[in-house]
């Protein structure tokens, strides 16, 4: 019963969050039909679709959740096989996935900003200055646009980044050896610079609480261990697919290995690489 309530709450929250789009679109469409105007009708259909489509995706995701859990259950014993790139030992930069989320949110917020901006204009024009509060959504959109521009600058400057592990999977109590591959970085850009590599063991807990009778999912993350190392690019090699920077990090044997991906108490590892470079940092 709690699981069903959680799904219903999730659908309800998404529906409420998207209500300015689908409700505004539905209202615009009804008004357009009454006045027999084509342009407002098209706008109403677009707004309704922009609000209803994400809700449809949420419903599909909930419906496919049992299949996803069954799929991961078959491969949960070997963490290195949870993702294809993990089993290959060639890990992709997580900012690629973040860029996809930012792009989707930018498009989504752009649609909402049109509605909220129009409502703010109408409200202020009628003398209700409180309508300026509606401009908070366009301000959030501006933040996503800035993040999108910065991410585009990084990708244009450095291209894609990958981490190629010497051994898959890596093991606690041993040396993590790998190569950081940066597509567009060149050795001359690293003159007098250093790479900083930081590896962290992170514990993430997820639990469900009841708030005013409704289940609410909460989570927290704790860094169990972290180690860093500065590496001079003297051993960097330029190859066809980019600059290869070797790295070797000692992992204490007292640390925990990655555990089951479906557990509510997870332990996973994260590797970060950074370098201070002219123009924009890596």
PDB file of C-alpha atoms in Angstrom:
ATOM      1  CA  UNK A   1       0.000   0.000   0.000  1.00  0.00           C
ATOM      2  CA  UNK A   2       2.845   2.373   0.842  1.00  0.00           C
ATOM      3  CA  UNK A   3       4.429   1.735  -2.556  1.00  0.00           C
ATOM      4  CA  UNK A   4       1.159   2.567  -4.303  1.00  0.00           C
ATOM      5  CA  UNK A   5       0.809   5.735  -2.246  1.00  0.00           C
ATOM      6  CA  UNK A   6       4.378   6.710  -3.110  1.00  0.00           C
ATOM      7  CA  UNK A   7       3.690   6.310  -6.829  1.00  0.00           C
ATOM      8  CA  UNK A   8       0.462   8.290  -6.553  1.00  0.00           C
ATOM      9  CA  UNK A   9       2.280  11.039  -4.635  1.00  0.00           C
ATOM     10  CA  UNK A  10       4.995  11.160  -7.287  1.00  0.00           C
ATOM     11  CA  UNK A  11       2.439  11.472 -10.086  1.00  0.00           C
ATOM     12  CA  UNK A  12       0.524  14.099  -8.116  1.00  0.00           C
ATOM     13  CA  UNK A  13       3.630  16.208  -7.461  1.00  0.00           C
ATOM     14  CA  UNK A  14       4.641  16.131 -11.121  1.00  0.00           C
ATOM     15  CA  UNK A  15       1.089  16.983 -12.207  1.00  0.00           C
ATOM     16  CA  UNK A  16       0.970  19.953  -9.807  1.00  0.00           C
ATOM     17  CA  UNK A  17       4.425  21.152 -10.872  1.00  0.00           C
ATOM     18  CA  UNK A  18       3.405  21.005 -14.537  1.00  0.00           C
ATOM     19  CA  UNK A  19      -0.063  22.453 -13.967  1.00  0.00           C
ATOM     20  CA  UNK A  20       0.843  25.952 -15.262  1.00  0.00           C
ATOM     21  CA  UNK A  21       1.579  24.342 -18.622  1.00  0.00           C
ATOM     22  CA  UNK A  22      -1.183  21.789 -19.102  1.00  0.00           C
ATOM     23  CA  UNK A  23      -3.859  23.793 -17.264  1.00  0.00           C
ATOM     24  CA  UNK A  24      -2.881  27.019 -18.999  1.00  0.00           C
ATOM     25  CA  UNK A  25      -2.818  25.236 -22.337  1.00  0.00           C
ATOM     26  CA  UNK A  26      -6.215  23.665 -21.720  1.00  0.00           C
ATOM     27  CA  UNK A  27      -7.713  27.015 -20.728  1.00  0.00           C
ATOM     28  CA  UNK A  28      -6.187  28.722 -23.792  1.00  0.00           C
ATOM     29  CA  UNK A  29      -7.511  25.965 -26.038  1.00  0.00           C
ATOM     30  CA  UNK A  30     -11.041  26.241 -24.622  1.00  0.00           C
ATOM     31  CA  UNK A  31     -11.024  30.010 -25.066  1.00  0.00           C
ATOM     32  CA  UNK A  32      -9.733  29.649 -28.624  1.00  0.00           C
ATOM     33  CA  UNK A  33     -12.513  27.195 -29.483  1.00  0.00           C
ATOM     34  CA  UNK A  34     -15.111  29.576 -28.078  1.00  0.00           C
ATOM     35  CA  UNK A  35     -13.767  32.520 -30.077  1.00  0.00           C
ATOM     36  CA  UNK A  36     -12.935  30.353 -33.117  1.00  0.00           C
ATOM     37  CA  UNK A  37      -9.339  31.598 -33.319  1.00  0.00           C
ATOM     38  CA  UNK A  38      -6.617  29.376 -34.766  1.00  0.00           C
ATOM     39  CA  UNK A  39      -3.441  30.955 -33.331  1.00  0.00           C
ATOM     40  CA  UNK A  40      -4.500  30.684 -29.659  1.00  0.00           C
ATOM     41  CA  UNK A  41      -5.679  27.138 -30.336  1.00  0.00           C
ATOM     42  CA  UNK A  42      -2.217  26.177 -31.612  1.00  0.00           C
ATOM     43  CA  UNK A  43      -0.612  27.834 -28.576  1.00  0.00           C
ATOM     44  CA  UNK A  44      -2.998  25.975 -26.273  1.00  0.00           C
ATOM     45  CA  UNK A  45      -2.183  22.626 -27.858  1.00  0.00           C
ATOM     46  CA  UNK A  46       1.568  23.306 -27.567  1.00  0.00           C
ATOM     47  CA  UNK A  47       1.335  24.324 -23.910  1.00  0.00           C
ATOM     48  CA  UNK A  48      -0.882  21.365 -23.037  1.00  0.00           C
ATOM     49  CA  UNK A  49       1.498  18.986 -24.809  1.00  0.00           C
ATOM     50  CA  UNK A  50       4.520  20.506 -23.026  1.00  0.00           C
ATOM     51  CA  UNK A  51       2.820  19.872 -19.685  1.00  0.00           C
ATOM     52  CA  UNK A  52       1.319  16.474 -20.454  1.00  0.00           C
ATOM     53  CA  UNK A  53       4.319  14.829 -22.151  1.00  0.00           C
ATOM     54  CA  UNK A  54       6.657  14.847 -19.085  1.00  0.00           C
ATOM     55  CA  UNK A  55       3.769  13.445 -17.025  1.00  0.00           C
ATOM     56  CA  UNK A  56       3.383  10.682 -19.610  1.00  0.00           C
ATOM     57  CA  UNK A  57       7.113   9.896 -19.299  1.00  0.00           C
ATOM     58  CA  UNK A  58       6.754   9.622 -15.510  1.00  0.00           C
ATOM     59  CA  UNK A  59       3.875   7.168 -15.927  1.00  0.00           C
ATOM     60  CA  UNK A  60       5.940   5.070 -18.363  1.00  0.00           C
ATOM     61  CA  UNK A  61       8.907   5.119 -15.962  1.00  0.00           C
ATOM     62  CA  UNK A  62       6.750   3.912 -13.058  1.00  0.00           C
ATOM     63  CA  UNK A  63       5.225   1.204 -15.220  1.00  0.00           C
ATOM     64  CA  UNK A  64       8.661  -0.058 -16.325  1.00  0.00           C
ATOM     65  CA  UNK A  65      10.179   0.012 -12.817  1.00  0.00           C
ATOM     66  CA  UNK A  66       9.534  -3.719 -12.098  1.00  0.00           C
ATOM     67  CA  UNK A  67      11.308  -4.678 -15.349  1.00  0.00           C
ATOM     68  CA  UNK A  68      14.273  -2.449 -14.488  1.00  0.00           C
ATOM     69  CA  UNK A  69      14.555  -3.938 -10.998  1.00  0.00           C
ATOM     70  CA  UNK A  70      14.374  -7.472 -12.421  1.00  0.00           C
ATOM     71  CA  UNK A  71      17.088  -6.595 -14.938  1.00  0.00           C
ATOM     72  CA  UNK A  72      19.472  -5.256 -12.297  1.00  0.00           C
ATOM     73  CA  UNK A  73      18.684  -8.136  -9.963  1.00  0.00           C
ATOM     74  CA  UNK A  74      20.254 -10.544 -12.461  1.00  0.00           C
ATOM     75  CA  UNK A  75      23.518  -8.595 -12.548  1.00  0.00           C
ATOM     76  CA  UNK A  76      23.664  -7.117  -9.037  1.00  0.00           C
ATOM     77  CA  UNK A  77      26.363  -9.543  -7.842  1.00  0.00           C
ATOM     78  CA  UNK A  78      29.018  -7.875 -10.042  1.00  0.00           C
ATOM     79  CA  UNK A  79      29.023  -4.063  -9.684  1.00  0.00           C
ATOM     80  CA  UNK A  80      31.401  -3.660 -12.639  1.00  0.00           C
ATOM     81  CA  UNK A  81      28.671  -4.959 -14.947  1.00  0.00           C
ATOM     82  CA  UNK A  82      25.929  -2.554 -13.854  1.00  0.00           C
ATOM     83  CA  UNK A  83      26.674  -0.329 -16.851  1.00  0.00           C
ATOM     84  CA  UNK A  84      28.236  -1.246 -20.231  1.00  0.00           C
ATOM     85  CA  UNK A  85      30.978   1.375 -19.865  1.00  0.00           C
ATOM     86  CA  UNK A  86      31.848   0.011 -16.420  1.00  0.00           C
ATOM     87  CA  UNK A  87      32.432  -3.486 -17.744  1.00  0.00           C
ATOM     88  CA  UNK A  88      34.562  -2.085 -20.575  1.00  0.00           C
ATOM     89  CA  UNK A  89      36.734  -0.178 -18.099  1.00  0.00           C
ATOM     90  CA  UNK A  90      36.294   3.047 -20.094  1.00  0.00           C
ATOM     91  CA  UNK A  91      34.302   5.445 -17.929  1.00  0.00           C
ATOM     92  CA  UNK A  92      32.555   8.483 -19.390  1.00  0.00           C
ATOM     93  CA  UNK A  93      32.640  11.941 -17.861  1.00  0.00           C
ATOM     94  CA  UNK A  94      29.534  12.433 -15.696  1.00  0.00           C
ATOM     95  CA  UNK A  95      29.151  15.998 -16.962  1.00  0.00           C
ATOM     96  CA  UNK A  96      27.837  14.500 -20.208  1.00  0.00           C
ATOM     97  CA  UNK A  97      24.781  13.176 -18.372  1.00  0.00           C
ATOM     98  CA  UNK A  98      24.523  16.438 -16.438  1.00  0.00           C
ATOM     99  CA  UNK A  99      24.519  18.359 -19.736  1.00  0.00           C
ATOM    100  CA  UNK A 100      21.592  16.263 -20.970  1.00  0.00           C
ATOM    101  CA  UNK A 101      19.630  17.064 -17.813  1.00  0.00           C
ATOM    102  CA  UNK A 102      20.482  20.769 -18.106  1.00  0.00           C
ATOM    103  CA  UNK A 103      19.369  20.827 -21.750  1.00  0.00           C
ATOM    104  CA  UNK A 104      16.063  19.135 -20.916  1.00  0.00           C
ATOM    105  CA  UNK A 105      15.409  21.453 -17.963  1.00  0.00           C
ATOM    106  CA  UNK A 106      16.295  24.520 -20.050  1.00  0.00           C
ATOM    107  CA  UNK A 107      13.733  23.579 -22.695  1.00  0.00           C
ATOM    108  CA  UNK A 108      11.142  22.735 -20.050  1.00  0.00           C
ATOM    109  CA  UNK A 109      11.679  25.949 -18.069  1.00  0.00           C
ATOM    110  CA  UNK A 110      11.612  27.986 -21.277  1.00  0.00           C
ATOM    111  CA  UNK A 111       8.073  26.738 -21.901  1.00  0.00           C
ATOM    112  CA  UNK A 112       6.990  27.486 -18.337  1.00  0.00           C
ATOM    113  CA  UNK A 113       8.663  30.910 -18.442  1.00  0.00           C
ATOM    114  CA  UNK A 114       6.497  31.911 -21.391  1.00  0.00           C
ATOM    115  CA  UNK A 115       3.367  31.220 -19.361  1.00  0.00           C
ATOM    116  CA  UNK A 116       4.642  32.781 -16.129  1.00  0.00           C
ATOM    117  CA  UNK A 117       6.094  35.769 -17.957  1.00  0.00           C
ATOM    118  CA  UNK A 118       2.779  36.409 -19.692  1.00  0.00           C
ATOM    119  CA  UNK A 119       0.853  36.067 -16.420  1.00  0.00           C
ATOM    120  CA  UNK A 120       3.303  38.431 -14.689  1.00  0.00           C
ATOM    121  CA  UNK A 121       2.879  40.991 -17.488  1.00  0.00           C
ATOM    122  CA  UNK A 122      -0.924  40.832 -17.311  1.00  0.00           C
ATOM    123  CA  UNK A 123      -0.949  40.980 -13.500  1.00  0.00           C
ATOM    124  CA  UNK A 124       1.432  43.946 -13.244  1.00  0.00           C
ATOM    125  CA  UNK A 125      -0.425  45.747 -16.018  1.00  0.00           C
ATOM    126  CA  UNK A 126      -3.561  45.485 -13.886  1.00  0.00           C
ATOM    127  CA  UNK A 127      -1.711  47.134 -10.995  1.00  0.00           C
ATOM    128  CA  UNK A 128      -0.891  44.047  -8.925  1.00  0.00           C
ATOM    129  CA  UNK A 129       2.871  44.322  -8.433  1.00  0.00           C
ATOM    130  CA  UNK A 130       2.848  41.042  -6.527  1.00  0.00           C
ATOM    131  CA  UNK A 131       2.748  39.429  -9.961  1.00  0.00           C
ATOM    132  CA  UNK A 132       6.489  40.072 -10.209  1.00  0.00           C
ATOM    133  CA  UNK A 133       6.915  37.001  -8.002  1.00  0.00           C
ATOM    134  CA  UNK A 134       6.022  34.943 -11.073  1.00  0.00           C
ATOM    135  CA  UNK A 135       9.303  36.053 -12.649  1.00  0.00           C
ATOM    136  CA  UNK A 136      11.173  33.668 -10.340  1.00  0.00           C
ATOM    137  CA  UNK A 137      10.790  30.956 -12.988  1.00  0.00           C
ATOM    138  CA  UNK A 138      12.508  33.035 -15.720  1.00  0.00           C
ATOM    139  CA  UNK A 139      15.282  33.754 -13.199  1.00  0.00           C
ATOM    140  CA  UNK A 140      15.739  30.016 -12.627  1.00  0.00           C
ATOM    141  CA  UNK A 141      15.804  29.597 -16.406  1.00  0.00           C
ATOM    142  CA  UNK A 142      18.592  32.190 -16.591  1.00  0.00           C
ATOM    143  CA  UNK A 143      20.643  30.090 -14.158  1.00  0.00           C
ATOM    144  CA  UNK A 144      20.227  27.000 -16.326  1.00  0.00           C
ATOM    145  CA  UNK A 145      21.155  29.001 -19.430  1.00  0.00           C
ATOM    146  CA  UNK A 146      24.374  30.156 -17.733  1.00  0.00           C
ATOM    147  CA  UNK A 147      25.176  26.556 -16.738  1.00  0.00           C
ATOM    148  CA  UNK A 148      24.479  25.437 -20.307  1.00  0.00           C
ATOM    149  CA  UNK A 149      26.779  28.115 -21.747  1.00  0.00           C
ATOM    150  CA  UNK A 150      29.576  27.233 -19.310  1.00  0.00           C
ATOM    151  CA  UNK A 151      29.214  23.526 -20.095  1.00  0.00           C
ATOM    152  CA  UNK A 152      29.301  24.258 -23.826  1.00  0.00           C
ATOM    153  CA  UNK A 153      32.492  26.284 -23.351  1.00  0.00           C
ATOM    154  CA  UNK A 154      34.110  23.379 -21.499  1.00  0.00           C
ATOM    155  CA  UNK A 155      33.138  20.844 -24.159  1.00  0.00           C
ATOM    156  CA  UNK A 156      34.338  23.143 -26.929  1.00  0.00           C
ATOM    157  CA  UNK A 157      37.660  23.673 -25.158  1.00  0.00           C
ATOM    158  CA  UNK A 158      38.382  20.152 -23.899  1.00  0.00           C
ATOM    159  CA  UNK A 159      36.070  17.830 -25.845  1.00  0.00           C
ATOM    160  CA  UNK A 160      35.023  14.606 -24.162  1.00  0.00           C
ATOM    161  CA  UNK A 161      36.845  13.100 -21.183  1.00  0.00           C
ATOM    162  CA  UNK A 162      37.194   9.421 -20.314  1.00  0.00           C
ATOM    163  CA  UNK A 163      38.923   7.356 -17.652  1.00  0.00           C
ATOM    164  CA  UNK A 164      40.473   4.132 -18.934  1.00  0.00           C
ATOM    165  CA  UNK A 165      41.098   1.676 -16.085  1.00  0.00           C
ATOM    166  CA  UNK A 166      44.074  -0.679 -16.322  1.00  0.00           C
ATOM    167  CA  UNK A 167      42.060  -3.328 -14.469  1.00  0.00           C
ATOM    168  CA  UNK A 168      38.281  -3.793 -14.294  1.00  0.00           C
ATOM    169  CA  UNK A 169      37.004  -3.750 -11.658  1.00  0.00           C
ATOM    170  CA  UNK A 170      39.408  -1.850  -9.434  1.00  0.00           C
ATOM    171  CA  UNK A 171      39.871  -3.313  -5.937  1.00  0.00           C
ATOM    172  CA  UNK A 172      40.181  -1.846  -2.455  1.00  0.00           C
ATOM    173  CA  UNK A 173      43.558  -2.416  -0.859  1.00  0.00           C
ATOM    174  CA  UNK A 174      45.299  -2.080  -4.221  1.00  0.00           C
ATOM    175  CA  UNK A 175      46.561   0.685  -6.482  1.00  0.00           C
ATOM    176  CA  UNK A 176      44.032   2.212  -8.844  1.00  0.00           C
ATOM    177  CA  UNK A 177      45.861   2.653 -12.127  1.00  0.00           C
ATOM    178  CA  UNK A 178      44.214   4.417 -15.020  1.00  0.00           C
ATOM    179  CA  UNK A 179      44.633   6.959 -17.797  1.00  0.00           C
ATOM    180  CA  UNK A 180      42.663  10.176 -18.012  1.00  0.00           C
ATOM    181  CA  UNK A 181      41.935  10.841 -21.697  1.00  0.00           C
ATOM    182  CA  UNK A 182      41.065  14.440 -22.634  1.00  0.00           C
ATOM    183  CA  UNK A 183      40.124  14.761 -26.286  1.00  0.00           C
ATOM    184  CA  UNK A 184      41.221  18.329 -27.130  1.00  0.00           C
ATOM    185  CA  UNK A 185      43.825  19.055 -24.449  1.00  0.00           C
ATOM    186  CA  UNK A 186      47.424  19.454 -25.637  1.00  0.00           C
ATOM    187  CA  UNK A 187      50.693  19.063 -23.644  1.00  0.00           C
ATOM    188  CA  UNK A 188      51.791  22.672 -24.213  1.00  0.00           C
ATOM    189  CA  UNK A 189      48.659  23.914 -22.417  1.00  0.00           C
ATOM    190  CA  UNK A 190      49.794  22.110 -19.254  1.00  0.00           C
ATOM    191  CA  UNK A 191      53.178  23.801 -18.954  1.00  0.00           C
ATOM    192  CA  UNK A 192      53.731  24.579 -15.273  1.00  0.00           C
ATOM    193  CA  UNK A 193      50.338  23.120 -14.345  1.00  0.00           C
ATOM    194  CA  UNK A 194      49.291  20.070 -12.348  1.00  0.00           C
ATOM    195  CA  UNK A 195      46.347  17.693 -12.417  1.00  0.00           C
ATOM    196  CA  UNK A 196      44.571  17.092  -9.130  1.00  0.00           C
ATOM    197  CA  UNK A 197      42.942  13.678  -8.790  1.00  0.00           C
ATOM    198  CA  UNK A 198      40.555  13.022  -5.918  1.00  0.00           C
ATOM    199  CA  UNK A 199      38.974   9.637  -5.228  1.00  0.00           C
ATOM    200  CA  UNK A 200      36.161   9.330  -2.693  1.00  0.00           C
ATOM    201  CA  UNK A 201      34.177   6.549  -1.067  1.00  0.00           C
ATOM    202  CA  UNK A 202      30.610   7.735  -0.509  1.00  0.00           C
ATOM    203  CA  UNK A 203      27.783   6.178   1.452  1.00  0.00           C
ATOM    204  CA  UNK A 204      24.263   7.089   0.347  1.00  0.00           C
ATOM    205  CA  UNK A 205      21.243   6.156   2.464  1.00  0.00           C
ATOM    206  CA  UNK A 206      17.626   6.363   1.319  1.00  0.00           C
ATOM    207  CA  UNK A 207      14.583   5.930   3.514  1.00  0.00           C
ATOM    208  CA  UNK A 208      10.859   6.689   3.549  1.00  0.00           C
ATOM    209  CA  UNK A 209       9.109   8.822   6.145  1.00  0.00           C
ATOM    210  CA  UNK A 210       5.456   9.714   6.509  1.00  0.00           C
ATOM    211  CA  UNK A 211       4.694  13.426   6.481  1.00  0.00           C
ATOM    212  CA  UNK A 212       1.072  14.450   7.080  1.00  0.00           C
ATOM    213  CA  UNK A 213       0.021  10.919   6.183  1.00  0.00           C
ATOM    214  CA  UNK A 214       1.931  10.786   2.881  1.00  0.00           C
ATOM    215  CA  UNK A 215       5.182   8.847   2.330  1.00  0.00           C
ATOM    216  CA  UNK A 216       8.211  11.005   1.579  1.00  0.00           C
ATOM    217  CA  UNK A 217      11.534   9.665   0.327  1.00  0.00           C
ATOM    218  CA  UNK A 218      14.607  11.184   1.953  1.00  0.00           C
ATOM    219  CA  UNK A 219      18.308  10.581   1.470  1.00  0.00           C
ATOM    220  CA  UNK A 220      21.696  11.689   2.728  1.00  0.00           C
ATOM    221  CA  UNK A 221      25.286  11.153   1.625  1.00  0.00           C
ATOM    222  CA  UNK A 222      28.414  10.755   3.751  1.00  0.00           C
ATOM    223  CA  UNK A 223      32.022  10.725   2.552  1.00  0.00           C
ATOM    224  CA  UNK A 224      33.603   7.658   4.167  1.00  0.00           C
ATOM    225  CA  UNK A 225      37.089   8.284   2.827  1.00  0.00           C
ATOM    226  CA  UNK A 226      38.793  10.606   0.371  1.00  0.00           C
ATOM    227  CA  UNK A 227      42.297  10.798  -1.004  1.00  0.00           C
ATOM    228  CA  UNK A 228      43.871  13.203  -3.460  1.00  0.00           C
ATOM    229  CA  UNK A 229      47.047  13.427  -5.465  1.00  0.00           C
ATOM    230  CA  UNK A 230      48.669  16.153  -7.559  1.00  0.00           C
ATOM    231  CA  UNK A 231      50.201  14.827 -10.774  1.00  0.00           C
ATOM    232  CA  UNK A 232      52.623  16.710 -12.993  1.00  0.00           C
ATOM    233  CA  UNK A 233      51.872  16.218 -16.710  1.00  0.00           C
ATOM    234  CA  UNK A 234      55.438  15.093 -17.457  1.00  0.00           C
ATOM    235  CA  UNK A 235      54.186  11.603 -18.288  1.00  0.00           C
ATOM    236  CA  UNK A 236      51.266  12.791 -20.442  1.00  0.00           C
ATOM    237  CA  UNK A 237      51.219  11.355 -23.965  1.00  0.00           C
ATOM    238  CA  UNK A 238      49.373  12.776 -26.973  1.00  0.00           C
ATOM    239  CA  UNK A 239      47.552  10.094 -28.982  1.00  0.00           C
ATOM    240  CA  UNK A 240      44.927  10.026 -31.716  1.00  0.00           C
ATOM    241  CA  UNK A 241      41.991  10.213 -29.304  1.00  0.00           C
ATOM    242  CA  UNK A 242      43.487  12.930 -27.095  1.00  0.00           C
ATOM    243  CA  UNK A 243      45.929  13.539 -24.259  1.00  0.00           C
ATOM    244  CA  UNK A 244      46.586  10.498 -22.047  1.00  0.00           C
ATOM    245  CA  UNK A 245      47.510  11.343 -18.443  1.00  0.00           C
ATOM    246  CA  UNK A 246      48.469   8.315 -16.289  1.00  0.00           C
ATOM    247  CA  UNK A 247      47.367   8.273 -12.659  1.00  0.00           C
ATOM    248  CA  UNK A 248      47.966   5.853  -9.770  1.00  0.00           C
ATOM    249  CA  UNK A 249      46.067   6.136  -6.484  1.00  0.00           C
ATOM    250  CA  UNK A 250      46.407   3.909  -3.429  1.00  0.00           C
ATOM    251  CA  UNK A 251      43.066   2.625  -2.079  1.00  0.00           C
ATOM    252  CA  UNK A 252      43.221   1.571   1.615  1.00  0.00           C
ATOM    253  CA  UNK A 253      42.182  -2.033   2.202  1.00  0.00           C
ATOM    254  CA  UNK A 254      40.018  -1.040   5.177  1.00  0.00           C
ATOM    255  CA  UNK A 255      37.539   0.694   2.862  1.00  0.00           C
ATOM    256  CA  UNK A 256      34.322  -0.861   1.577  1.00  0.00           C
ATOM    257  CA  UNK A 257      33.817  -2.014  -1.978  1.00  0.00           C
ATOM    258  CA  UNK A 258      30.845  -0.871  -4.034  1.00  0.00           C
ATOM    259  CA  UNK A 259      27.719  -2.665  -2.841  1.00  0.00           C
ATOM    260  CA  UNK A 260      24.370  -3.579  -4.376  1.00  0.00           C
ATOM    261  CA  UNK A 261      22.958  -0.881  -6.658  1.00  0.00           C
ATOM    262  CA  UNK A 262      19.402  -1.537  -5.459  1.00  0.00           C
ATOM    263  CA  UNK A 263      20.073  -1.329  -1.736  1.00  0.00           C
ATOM    264  CA  UNK A 264      18.852   1.641   0.300  1.00  0.00           C
ATOM    265  CA  UNK A 265      22.277   1.839   1.929  1.00  0.00           C
ATOM    266  CA  UNK A 266      24.793   2.127  -0.913  1.00  0.00           C
ATOM    267  CA  UNK A 267      28.534   2.565  -1.030  1.00  0.00           C
ATOM    268  CA  UNK A 268      30.008   3.835  -4.277  1.00  0.00           C
ATOM    269  CA  UNK A 269      33.267   5.386  -5.461  1.00  0.00           C
ATOM    270  CA  UNK A 270      33.821   8.649  -7.292  1.00  0.00           C
ATOM    271  CA  UNK A 271      36.902  10.012  -9.071  1.00  0.00           C
ATOM    272  CA  UNK A 272      37.316  13.712  -9.828  1.00  0.00           C
ATOM    273  CA  UNK A 273      40.019  15.312 -11.958  1.00  0.00           C
ATOM    274  CA  UNK A 274      40.729  19.038 -12.183  1.00  0.00           C
ATOM    275  CA  UNK A 275      43.390  21.424 -13.446  1.00  0.00           C
ATOM    276  CA  UNK A 276      43.703  25.218 -13.358  1.00  0.00           C
ATOM    277  CA  UNK A 277      44.105  26.357 -16.950  1.00  0.00           C
ATOM    278  CA  UNK A 278      43.944  29.766 -18.662  1.00  0.00           C
ATOM    279  CA  UNK A 279      40.505  30.822 -19.835  1.00  0.00           C
ATOM    280  CA  UNK A 280      38.442  28.096 -18.195  1.00  0.00           C
ATOM    281  CA  UNK A 281      39.420  25.458 -15.646  1.00  0.00           C
ATOM    282  CA  UNK A 282      39.293  21.782 -16.473  1.00  0.00           C
TER     283      UNK A 282
END
